[in-house]
Amino acid sequence: MAATRFMTLPRHILEGEKQHPEATGELSAILLQLGLAAKIISLEVNKAGLVDILGFTGENNKSGDQVKKLDIYAHEMLIKAMDHGGHFCVMASEEEEDIIHLPPNKKIGKYVLLFDPLDGSSNIDANISIGTIFSIYKRVSEGTGPGTREDCLQPGYKQEVAGYVVYGSSTILVYTTGHGVHGFTLDPAFGEFLLSHENIQIPKTGRIYSLNEGNYFSWPQGLKNYIKHLQANQFDGKPYQARYVGSMVADIHRTLLYGGIFIYPGDKRNRKGKLRLMYECNPMSFIVEAAGGRATDGKKRILEVQPESLHERTPIYIGSEEDVLLVEKFLREADESE
Ligand code: AHG
Ligand code: MN
Ligand code: MN
């Protein structure tokens, strides 16, 4: 899609603010700052092959994943970019075990920032698309002091803003405040994000299914039945297509634009699956629902799950509404016949 009306991210945000007079302009300032962080991370990602920023740090993060240098770079960059604007009372990151407090001498704000600084990091060394995912809530704890764990453990429907950046053939930032989903492509010539995907609406159904078929033998029976159903049928007179990048941001971005379904199920080995509720599933579900799609754990809306811990995982079935409803039917029928 060509850039429309040469609309930059700052101008789009300011125009959005005019439609919401109650807006304090603070969310706009936060989004602009996130856009800046995205540009800086994008620069680093795009030259990662040239400098010694590839490879493993030798540590594992809280989720047990091997940590890559770019994970830590993106994590530190986001904190540095976001910790001095006076907007946040607390942050939490996939790469940090506990909540992240603002430096002592910084102004405390009323928002909460949760983020996956680098998503898809197993793909970095192969130059496959990776991304950053972010999620913003309003504080719920009393007072104006440092935020708390409670502020970071809110159900996904309470998000104020959710978004992601995908560092691929181009760098694209997609965000929603719950009213419309908009995508901006970074024009490296002058370092501006230009509106390239206005008001994204996910197709009601799609031809693509996306999940790691290497886990087939651990899948719930209903999921096996669903995938076999797709493979035995056609979509618009053509076979279904299997597409799996292994970076959630890339797989969700494609699903948002082309339709279809992305699945990371719970299975016999990991009942809750692999993906993190707070840093990956809640923001992506908020975005996909705002684009007219559906996101559940196979039964319940992801956005209604009451989080218990910062790094908890959840199964996720997300994408075109009709496709998610159909896999839920297969899961339910298999459960009922057991
Ligand atoms: P992260 O790099 O932030 O740990 O996320 C990786 C996630 C997600 O991006 C992707 O969908 C999933 O891991 C892929 O997992 P598998 O390799 O098990 O399919
Ligand atoms: Mn991730
Ligand atoms: Mn990550």
mmCIF file of C-alpha atoms and ligand atoms in Angstrom:
data_model
loop_
_atom_site.group_PDB
_atom_site.id
_atom_site.type_symbol
_atom_site.label_atom_id
_atom_site.label_comp_id
_atom_site.label_asym_id
_atom_site.label_seq_id
_atom_site.Cartn_x
_atom_site.Cartn_y
_atom_site.Cartn_z
ATOM 1 C CA MET A 1 0.000 0.000 0.000
ATOM 2 C CA ALA A 2 1.444 3.420 -0.884
ATOM 3 C CA ALA A 3 1.905 5.990 1.868
ATOM 4 C CA THR A 4 -1.339 7.966 2.032
ATOM 5 C CA ARG A 5 -1.352 11.770 2.134
ATOM 6 C CA PHE A 6 2.336 11.750 3.225
ATOM 7 C CA MET A 7 1.072 11.374 6.790
ATOM 8 C CA THR A 8 3.868 11.059 9.339
ATOM 9 C CA LEU A 9 3.449 9.250 12.663
ATOM 10 C CA PRO A 10 3.595 12.494 14.696
ATOM 11 C CA ARG A 11 0.954 14.175 12.523
ATOM 12 C CA HIS A 12 -1.297 11.085 12.623
ATOM 13 C CA ILE A 13 -1.062 10.979 16.408
ATOM 14 C CA LEU A 14 -1.806 14.697 16.747
ATOM 15 C CA GLU A 15 -4.810 14.376 14.383
ATOM 16 C CA GLY A 16 -6.001 11.427 16.479
ATOM 17 C CA GLU A 17 -5.696 13.565 19.591
ATOM 18 C CA LYS A 18 -7.953 16.255 18.104
ATOM 19 C CA GLN A 19 -10.724 13.625 17.803
ATOM 20 C CA HIS A 20 -10.346 12.861 21.518
ATOM 21 C CA PRO A 21 -10.341 16.252 23.273
ATOM 22 C CA GLU A 22 -10.065 14.453 26.619
ATOM 23 C CA ALA A 23 -6.665 13.133 25.497
ATOM 24 C CA THR A 24 -3.910 14.718 27.538
ATOM 25 C CA GLY A 25 -1.369 14.328 24.767
ATOM 26 C CA GLU A 26 0.603 12.044 27.053
ATOM 27 C CA LEU A 27 -0.115 8.870 25.065
ATOM 28 C CA SER A 28 0.985 10.756 21.959
ATOM 29 C CA ALA A 29 4.270 11.680 23.588
ATOM 30 C CA ILE A 30 4.762 8.050 24.626
ATOM 31 C CA LEU A 31 4.058 6.779 21.098
ATOM 32 C CA LEU A 32 6.482 9.247 19.579
ATOM 33 C CA GLN A 33 9.174 8.175 22.020
ATOM 34 C CA LEU A 34 8.503 4.508 21.191
ATOM 35 C CA GLY A 35 8.860 5.426 17.520
ATOM 36 C CA LEU A 36 12.277 6.914 18.309
ATOM 37 C CA ALA A 37 13.345 3.757 20.170
ATOM 38 C CA ALA A 38 12.150 1.688 17.201
ATOM 39 C CA LYS A 39 14.293 3.699 14.812
ATOM 40 C CA ILE A 40 17.371 3.212 16.986
ATOM 41 C CA ILE A 41 16.780 -0.539 17.413
ATOM 42 C CA SER A 42 16.065 -0.844 13.686
ATOM 43 C CA LEU A 43 19.438 0.750 12.916
ATOM 44 C CA GLU A 44 21.164 -1.781 15.168
ATOM 45 C CA VAL A 45 19.166 -4.744 13.808
ATOM 46 C CA ASN A 46 19.963 -3.771 10.239
ATOM 47 C CA LYS A 47 23.684 -3.704 10.835
ATOM 48 C CA ALA A 48 23.675 -6.653 13.271
ATOM 49 C CA GLY A 49 25.370 -8.811 10.694
ATOM 50 C CA LEU A 50 28.291 -6.405 10.534
ATOM 51 C CA VAL A 51 29.129 -5.797 14.145
ATOM 52 C CA ASP A 52 29.718 -8.132 17.032
ATOM 53 C CA ILE A 53 26.111 -8.019 18.217
ATOM 54 C CA LEU A 54 25.099 -11.431 16.994
ATOM 55 C CA GLY A 55 25.289 -14.608 18.965
ATOM 56 C CA PHE A 56 24.370 -15.580 22.493
ATOM 57 C CA THR A 57 25.225 -13.846 25.742
ATOM 58 C CA GLY A 58 25.506 -17.222 27.418
ATOM 59 C CA GLU A 59 22.653 -16.412 29.846
ATOM 60 C CA ASN A 60 19.014 -17.536 29.916
ATOM 61 C CA ASN A 61 16.095 -15.201 30.652
ATOM 62 C CA LYS A 62 13.263 -15.774 33.131
ATOM 63 C CA SER A 63 11.370 -17.786 30.542
ATOM 64 C CA GLY A 64 14.388 -20.021 30.150
ATOM 65 C CA ASP A 65 15.146 -18.769 26.613
ATOM 66 C CA GLN A 66 18.761 -18.357 25.588
ATOM 67 C CA VAL A 67 19.434 -14.624 25.538
ATOM 68 C CA LYS A 68 20.947 -12.963 22.467
ATOM 69 C CA LYS A 69 23.004 -9.792 22.601
ATOM 70 C CA LEU A 70 20.375 -8.006 20.503
ATOM 71 C CA ASP A 71 17.709 -8.978 23.066
ATOM 72 C CA ILE A 72 19.659 -7.159 25.750
ATOM 73 C CA TYR A 73 20.516 -4.230 23.485
ATOM 74 C CA ALA A 74 16.835 -3.710 22.597
ATOM 75 C CA HIS A 75 15.814 -4.150 26.259
ATOM 76 C CA GLU A 76 18.299 -1.552 27.489
ATOM 77 C CA MET A 77 17.512 0.813 24.614
ATOM 78 C CA LEU A 78 13.791 0.779 25.352
ATOM 79 C CA ILE A 79 14.325 1.463 29.050
ATOM 80 C CA LYS A 80 16.742 4.312 28.277
ATOM 81 C CA ALA A 81 14.303 5.824 25.757
ATOM 82 C CA MET A 82 11.246 5.501 27.997
ATOM 83 C CA ASP A 83 12.405 6.079 31.562
ATOM 84 C CA HIS A 84 12.820 9.860 31.613
ATOM 85 C CA GLY A 85 9.666 11.265 29.973
ATOM 86 C CA GLY A 86 7.765 11.267 33.275
ATOM 87 C CA HIS A 87 4.978 9.132 31.756
ATOM 88 C CA PHE A 88 5.463 5.838 33.598
ATOM 89 C CA CYS A 89 5.234 4.652 37.184
ATOM 90 C CA VAL A 90 6.614 1.185 36.438
ATOM 91 C CA MET A 91 7.720 -1.045 33.521
ATOM 92 C CA ALA A 92 8.102 -4.787 32.928
ATOM 93 C CA SER A 93 10.058 -6.603 30.239
ATOM 94 C CA GLU A 94 10.223 -10.167 28.981
ATOM 95 C CA GLU A 95 13.985 -9.876 29.603
ATOM 96 C CA GLU A 96 13.716 -8.807 33.252
ATOM 97 C CA GLU A 97 12.579 -11.152 36.039
ATOM 98 C CA ASP A 98 10.946 -8.500 38.227
ATOM 99 C CA ILE A 99 9.162 -5.175 37.628
ATOM 100 C CA ILE A 100 11.385 -2.273 36.559
ATOM 101 C CA HIS A 101 11.264 0.899 38.669
ATOM 102 C CA LEU A 102 12.062 4.338 37.281
ATOM 103 C CA PRO A 103 15.413 5.844 38.321
ATOM 104 C CA PRO A 104 15.018 7.610 41.734
ATOM 105 C CA ASN A 105 15.308 11.184 40.494
ATOM 106 C CA LYS A 106 12.792 10.807 37.649
ATOM 107 C CA LYS A 107 9.218 12.182 37.561
ATOM 108 C CA ILE A 108 6.641 9.409 38.106
ATOM 109 C CA GLY A 109 3.762 9.196 35.617
ATOM 110 C CA LYS A 110 0.404 7.421 35.506
ATOM 111 C CA TYR A 111 1.131 4.852 32.799
ATOM 112 C CA VAL A 112 2.593 1.327 32.811
ATOM 113 C CA LEU A 113 4.765 -0.048 29.978
ATOM 114 C CA LEU A 114 5.160 -3.787 29.292
ATOM 115 C CA PHE A 115 7.320 -4.968 26.415
ATOM 116 C CA ASP A 116 9.011 -7.808 24.597
ATOM 117 C CA PRO A 117 12.100 -5.886 23.452
ATOM 118 C CA LEU A 118 13.045 -8.332 20.759
ATOM 119 C CA ASP A 119 10.624 -10.978 19.530
ATOM 120 C CA GLY A 120 11.775 -13.870 17.370
ATOM 121 C CA SER A 121 15.364 -13.655 18.540
ATOM 122 C CA SER A 122 16.116 -17.222 17.445
ATOM 123 C CA ASN A 123 15.870 -15.805 13.916
ATOM 124 C CA ILE A 124 18.362 -12.936 14.306
ATOM 125 C CA ASP A 125 21.433 -14.720 12.947
ATOM 126 C CA ALA A 126 19.523 -15.918 9.884
ATOM 127 C CA ASN A 127 18.406 -12.376 8.993
ATOM 128 C CA ILE A 128 14.730 -13.322 9.319
ATOM 129 C CA SER A 129 12.203 -10.694 10.447
ATOM 130 C CA ILE A 130 12.132 -9.970 14.195
ATOM 131 C CA GLY A 131 10.260 -7.353 16.186
ATOM 132 C CA THR A 132 9.404 -5.425 19.328
ATOM 133 C CA ILE A 133 6.010 -5.665 21.068
ATOM 134 C CA PHE A 134 4.642 -3.079 23.538
ATOM 135 C CA SER A 135 1.606 -2.638 25.717
ATOM 136 C CA ILE A 136 0.492 0.399 27.780
ATOM 137 C CA TYR A 137 -1.911 0.456 30.755
ATOM 138 C CA LYS A 138 -2.969 3.133 33.216
ATOM 139 C CA ARG A 139 -1.785 2.572 36.794
ATOM 140 C CA VAL A 140 -4.360 1.077 39.167
ATOM 141 C CA SER A 141 -2.372 1.353 42.420
ATOM 142 C CA GLU A 142 -3.139 4.292 44.713
ATOM 143 C CA GLY A 143 -0.988 7.388 45.020
ATOM 144 C CA THR A 144 1.661 8.930 42.816
ATOM 145 C CA GLY A 145 4.677 6.964 43.990
ATOM 146 C CA PRO A 146 6.456 4.104 42.205
ATOM 147 C CA GLY A 147 4.142 1.605 40.495
ATOM 148 C CA THR A 148 3.623 -1.943 41.707
ATOM 149 C CA ARG A 149 3.364 -5.517 40.459
ATOM 150 C CA GLU A 150 -0.439 -5.074 40.593
ATOM 151 C CA ASP A 151 -0.098 -2.303 37.987
ATOM 152 C CA CYS A 152 1.691 -4.790 35.685
ATOM 153 C CA LEU A 153 -0.808 -7.612 36.147
ATOM 154 C CA GLN A 154 -3.962 -6.167 34.592
ATOM 155 C CA PRO A 155 -6.209 -8.106 32.184
ATOM 156 C CA GLY A 156 -5.547 -7.273 28.522
ATOM 157 C CA TYR A 157 -8.863 -5.499 27.900
ATOM 158 C CA LYS A 158 -7.552 -2.656 30.099
ATOM 159 C CA GLN A 159 -4.788 -1.742 27.680
ATOM 160 C CA GLU A 160 -4.701 1.911 26.559
ATOM 161 C CA VAL A 161 -2.343 1.261 23.624
ATOM 162 C CA ALA A 162 -0.804 -1.858 22.062
ATOM 163 C CA GLY A 163 1.623 -2.047 19.191
ATOM 164 C CA TYR A 164 4.553 -3.744 17.548
ATOM 165 C CA VAL A 165 7.464 -2.943 15.311
ATOM 166 C CA VAL A 166 8.537 -5.522 12.717
ATOM 167 C CA TYR A 167 12.137 -5.201 11.509
ATOM 168 C CA GLY A 168 11.817 -6.889 8.130
ATOM 169 C CA SER A 169 12.358 -5.877 4.502
ATOM 170 C CA SER A 170 11.250 -2.532 5.903
ATOM 171 C CA THR A 171 10.622 -1.363 9.458
ATOM 172 C CA ILE A 172 6.910 -1.075 10.150
ATOM 173 C CA LEU A 173 5.269 0.223 13.337
ATOM 174 C CA VAL A 174 1.659 -0.847 13.941
ATOM 175 C CA TYR A 175 -0.394 0.471 16.873
ATOM 176 C CA THR A 176 -3.924 0.841 18.133
ATOM 177 C CA THR A 177 -5.596 2.736 20.953
ATOM 178 C CA GLY A 178 -8.544 0.382 20.481
ATOM 179 C CA HIS A 179 -10.099 2.596 17.773
ATOM 180 C CA GLY A 180 -8.595 1.457 14.488
ATOM 181 C CA VAL A 181 -5.253 -0.184 13.757
ATOM 182 C CA HIS A 182 -2.713 1.824 11.781
ATOM 183 C CA GLY A 183 0.651 0.882 10.224
ATOM 184 C CA PHE A 184 3.594 3.181 9.486
ATOM 185 C CA THR A 185 6.598 2.331 7.337
ATOM 186 C CA LEU A 186 9.955 3.871 8.217
ATOM 187 C CA ASP A 187 11.407 5.876 5.353
ATOM 188 C CA PRO A 188 15.134 5.568 6.101
ATOM 189 C CA ALA A 189 15.887 8.459 3.731
ATOM 190 C CA PHE A 190 14.700 10.939 6.350
ATOM 191 C CA GLY A 191 13.972 8.737 9.348
ATOM 192 C CA GLU A 192 10.205 9.290 9.481
ATOM 193 C CA PHE A 193 7.450 6.714 9.898
ATOM 194 C CA LEU A 194 4.915 7.317 7.078
ATOM 195 C CA LEU A 195 1.306 6.073 7.239
ATOM 196 C CA SER A 196 1.245 3.062 4.908
ATOM 197 C CA HIS A 197 -1.574 0.891 6.303
ATOM 198 C CA GLU A 198 -4.521 3.071 7.415
ATOM 199 C CA ASN A 199 -7.251 1.407 9.486
ATOM 200 C CA ILE A 200 -6.206 -2.219 8.983
ATOM 201 C CA GLN A 201 -9.177 -4.636 8.949
ATOM 202 C CA ILE A 202 -8.322 -8.337 9.157
ATOM 203 C CA PRO A 203 -10.254 -10.475 6.597
ATOM 204 C CA LYS A 204 -13.101 -12.500 8.189
ATOM 205 C CA THR A 205 -11.413 -15.711 7.001
ATOM 206 C CA GLY A 206 -8.128 -16.559 5.299
ATOM 207 C CA ARG A 207 -6.223 -19.212 3.386
ATOM 208 C CA ILE A 208 -3.169 -19.366 5.645
ATOM 209 C CA TYR A 209 -2.660 -21.339 8.840
ATOM 210 C CA SER A 210 0.452 -20.689 10.902
ATOM 211 C CA LEU A 211 1.837 -22.925 13.676
ATOM 212 C CA ASN A 212 4.895 -25.032 14.443
ATOM 213 C CA GLU A 213 3.980 -28.456 13.009
ATOM 214 C CA GLY A 214 7.071 -29.934 14.675
ATOM 215 C CA ASN A 215 4.930 -30.168 17.818
ATOM 216 C CA TYR A 216 2.180 -32.195 16.057
ATOM 217 C CA PHE A 217 2.396 -35.265 18.298
ATOM 218 C CA SER A 218 1.854 -33.151 21.425
ATOM 219 C CA TRP A 219 -1.122 -31.219 20.048
ATOM 220 C CA PRO A 220 -4.633 -31.559 21.519
ATOM 221 C CA GLN A 221 -6.725 -33.961 19.374
ATOM 222 C CA GLY A 222 -9.114 -31.160 18.357
ATOM 223 C CA LEU A 223 -6.225 -29.190 16.851
ATOM 224 C CA LYS A 224 -5.043 -32.244 14.894
ATOM 225 C CA ASN A 225 -8.610 -32.653 13.576
ATOM 226 C CA TYR A 226 -8.763 -28.958 12.598
ATOM 227 C CA ILE A 227 -5.487 -29.000 10.671
ATOM 228 C CA LYS A 228 -6.464 -32.245 8.918
ATOM 229 C CA HIS A 229 -9.783 -30.582 8.020
ATOM 230 C CA LEU A 230 -7.950 -27.643 6.395
ATOM 231 C CA GLN A 231 -5.580 -29.951 4.527
ATOM 232 C CA ALA A 232 -8.533 -32.022 3.198
ATOM 233 C CA ASN A 233 -10.426 -28.932 2.014
ATOM 234 C CA GLN A 234 -9.857 -25.878 -0.133
ATOM 235 C CA PHE A 235 -10.142 -22.112 0.284
ATOM 236 C CA ASP A 236 -11.670 -20.347 -2.738
ATOM 237 C CA GLY A 237 -10.909 -23.393 -4.880
ATOM 238 C CA LYS A 238 -7.240 -23.550 -3.840
ATOM 239 C CA PRO A 239 -5.447 -25.579 -1.144
ATOM 240 C CA TYR A 240 -4.774 -23.924 2.228
ATOM 241 C CA GLN A 241 -1.241 -22.601 2.777
ATOM 242 C CA ALA A 242 1.030 -23.307 5.753
ATOM 243 C CA ARG A 243 3.239 -20.337 6.649
ATOM 244 C CA TYR A 244 5.375 -20.145 9.826
ATOM 245 C CA VAL A 245 8.201 -17.628 10.337
ATOM 246 C CA GLY A 246 8.909 -18.405 13.976
ATOM 247 C CA SER A 247 8.754 -14.707 14.923
ATOM 248 C CA MET A 248 5.327 -13.977 16.387
ATOM 249 C CA VAL A 249 5.476 -10.363 15.199
ATOM 250 C CA ALA A 250 6.072 -11.421 11.572
ATOM 251 C CA ASP A 251 3.439 -14.175 11.700
ATOM 252 C CA ILE A 252 0.836 -11.876 13.257
ATOM 253 C CA HIS A 253 1.629 -8.998 10.865
ATOM 254 C CA ARG A 254 1.046 -11.311 7.887
ATOM 255 C CA THR A 255 -2.148 -12.700 9.489
ATOM 256 C CA LEU A 256 -3.432 -9.156 10.105
ATOM 257 C CA LEU A 257 -2.904 -8.199 6.446
ATOM 258 C CA TYR A 258 -3.731 -11.470 4.641
ATOM 259 C CA GLY A 259 -6.125 -13.144 7.092
ATOM 260 C CA GLY A 260 -5.951 -16.703 8.396
ATOM 261 C CA ILE A 261 -4.930 -18.014 11.794
ATOM 262 C CA PHE A 262 -1.831 -18.126 14.007
ATOM 263 C CA ILE A 263 -1.710 -20.788 16.716
ATOM 264 C CA TYR A 264 0.646 -21.563 19.566
ATOM 265 C CA PRO A 265 -1.288 -24.218 21.497
ATOM 266 C CA GLY A 266 -0.912 -25.657 24.940
ATOM 267 C CA ASP A 267 0.095 -29.261 24.552
ATOM 268 C CA LYS A 268 0.903 -32.420 26.487
ATOM 269 C CA ARG A 269 4.366 -31.101 27.365
ATOM 270 C CA ASN A 270 3.499 -27.447 28.094
ATOM 271 C CA ARG A 271 -0.151 -27.089 29.097
ATOM 272 C CA LYS A 272 0.114 -23.274 28.791
ATOM 273 C CA GLY A 273 2.123 -23.311 25.539
ATOM 274 C CA LYS A 274 5.134 -21.044 25.031
ATOM 275 C CA LEU A 275 4.004 -17.474 24.396
ATOM 276 C CA ARG A 276 3.879 -14.925 27.208
ATOM 277 C CA LEU A 277 0.500 -13.499 28.159
ATOM 278 C CA MET A 278 1.705 -10.015 29.166
ATOM 279 C CA TYR A 279 4.419 -9.307 26.570
ATOM 280 C CA GLU A 280 3.132 -11.105 23.448
ATOM 281 C CA CYS A 281 -0.451 -12.417 23.636
ATOM 282 C CA ASN A 282 -2.253 -9.465 25.283
ATOM 283 C CA PRO A 283 -0.846 -6.753 22.966
ATOM 284 C CA MET A 284 -1.325 -8.877 19.838
ATOM 285 C CA SER A 285 -4.875 -9.821 20.891
ATOM 286 C CA PHE A 286 -5.758 -6.156 21.547
ATOM 287 C CA ILE A 287 -4.509 -5.264 18.058
ATOM 288 C CA VAL A 288 -6.190 -8.177 16.230
ATOM 289 C CA GLU A 289 -9.534 -7.573 17.997
ATOM 290 C CA ALA A 290 -9.321 -3.837 17.132
ATOM 291 C CA ALA A 291 -8.856 -4.930 13.485
ATOM 292 C CA GLY A 292 -12.015 -7.089 13.667
ATOM 293 C CA GLY A 293 -10.381 -10.436 14.460
ATOM 294 C CA ARG A 294 -10.565 -12.849 17.403
ATOM 295 C CA ALA A 295 -8.039 -14.116 19.977
ATOM 296 C CA THR A 296 -8.660 -16.851 22.559
ATOM 297 C CA ASP A 297 -6.833 -19.546 24.491
ATOM 298 C CA GLY A 298 -9.012 -22.072 22.665
ATOM 299 C CA LYS A 299 -11.998 -21.243 24.855
ATOM 300 C CA LYS A 300 -11.720 -17.836 26.562
ATOM 301 C CA ARG A 301 -10.841 -14.382 25.192
ATOM 302 C CA ILE A 302 -7.138 -13.737 25.870
ATOM 303 C CA LEU A 303 -7.997 -10.163 26.929
ATOM 304 C CA GLU A 304 -10.177 -11.458 29.786
ATOM 305 C CA VAL A 305 -7.509 -13.661 31.379
ATOM 306 C CA GLN A 306 -6.642 -12.366 34.869
ATOM 307 C CA PRO A 307 -2.812 -12.523 35.014
ATOM 308 C CA GLU A 308 -1.264 -14.229 38.059
ATOM 309 C CA SER A 309 2.449 -13.705 37.336
ATOM 310 C CA LEU A 310 4.627 -11.468 35.154
ATOM 311 C CA HIS A 311 5.949 -14.221 32.882
ATOM 312 C CA GLU A 312 2.990 -16.551 32.666
ATOM 313 C CA ARG A 313 2.252 -18.210 29.351
ATOM 314 C CA THR A 314 -1.004 -18.937 27.560
ATOM 315 C CA PRO A 315 -2.112 -21.011 24.592
ATOM 316 C CA ILE A 316 -3.220 -18.670 21.780
ATOM 317 C CA TYR A 317 -5.503 -19.061 18.751
ATOM 318 C CA ILE A 318 -5.573 -15.670 16.981
ATOM 319 C CA GLY A 319 -6.546 -14.214 13.601
ATOM 320 C CA SER A 320 -9.597 -14.105 11.331
ATOM 321 C CA GLU A 321 -12.781 -14.406 13.359
ATOM 322 C CA GLU A 322 -14.331 -17.295 11.397
ATOM 323 C CA ASP A 323 -11.093 -19.302 11.483
ATOM 324 C CA VAL A 324 -10.645 -18.932 15.254
ATOM 325 C CA LEU A 325 -14.312 -19.828 15.853
ATOM 326 C CA LEU A 326 -13.877 -22.946 13.688
ATOM 327 C CA VAL A 327 -10.785 -24.245 15.525
ATOM 328 C CA GLU A 328 -12.610 -23.612 18.847
ATOM 329 C CA LYS A 329 -15.446 -25.825 17.523
ATOM 330 C CA PHE A 330 -13.005 -28.646 16.693
ATOM 331 C CA LEU A 331 -11.370 -28.326 20.150
ATOM 332 C CA ARG A 332 -14.780 -28.373 21.903
ATOM 333 C CA GLU A 333 -16.061 -31.383 19.926
ATOM 334 C CA ALA A 334 -12.879 -33.361 20.635
ATOM 335 C CA ASP A 335 -13.119 -32.543 24.369
ATOM 336 C CA GLU A 336 -16.801 -33.597 24.417
ATOM 337 C CA SER A 337 -16.033 -36.907 22.703
ATOM 338 C CA GLU A 338 -13.197 -37.807 25.135
HETATM 339 P P1 AHG B 1 11.133 -14.361 21.822
HETATM 340 O O1 AHG B 1 12.201 -14.293 20.776
HETATM 341 O O2 AHG B 1 10.684 -13.019 22.316
HETATM 342 O O3 AHG B 1 11.465 -15.332 22.916
HETATM 343 O O4 AHG B 1 9.814 -14.927 21.113
HETATM 344 C C1 AHG B 1 9.900 -16.096 20.356
HETATM 345 C C2 AHG B 1 8.539 -16.703 20.236
HETATM 346 C C3 AHG B 1 7.680 -16.066 19.147
HETATM 347 O O5 AHG B 1 8.278 -14.977 18.515
HETATM 348 C C4 AHG B 1 7.471 -17.180 18.142
HETATM 349 O O6 AHG B 1 6.145 -17.209 17.687
HETATM 350 C C5 AHG B 1 7.781 -18.433 18.945
HETATM 351 O O7 AHG B 1 8.722 -18.058 19.928
HETATM 352 C C6 AHG B 1 8.360 -19.513 18.088
HETATM 353 O O8 AHG B 1 8.502 -20.633 18.945
HETATM 354 P P2 AHG B 1 8.921 -22.054 18.314
HETATM 355 O O9 AHG B 1 10.329 -21.887 17.841
HETATM 356 O O10 AHG B 1 8.774 -23.005 19.485
HETATM 357 O O11 AHG B 1 7.949 -22.374 17.206
HETATM 358 MN MN MN B 2 8.647 -12.854 21.957
HETATM 359 MN MN MN B 3 11.799 -11.541 23.234
#
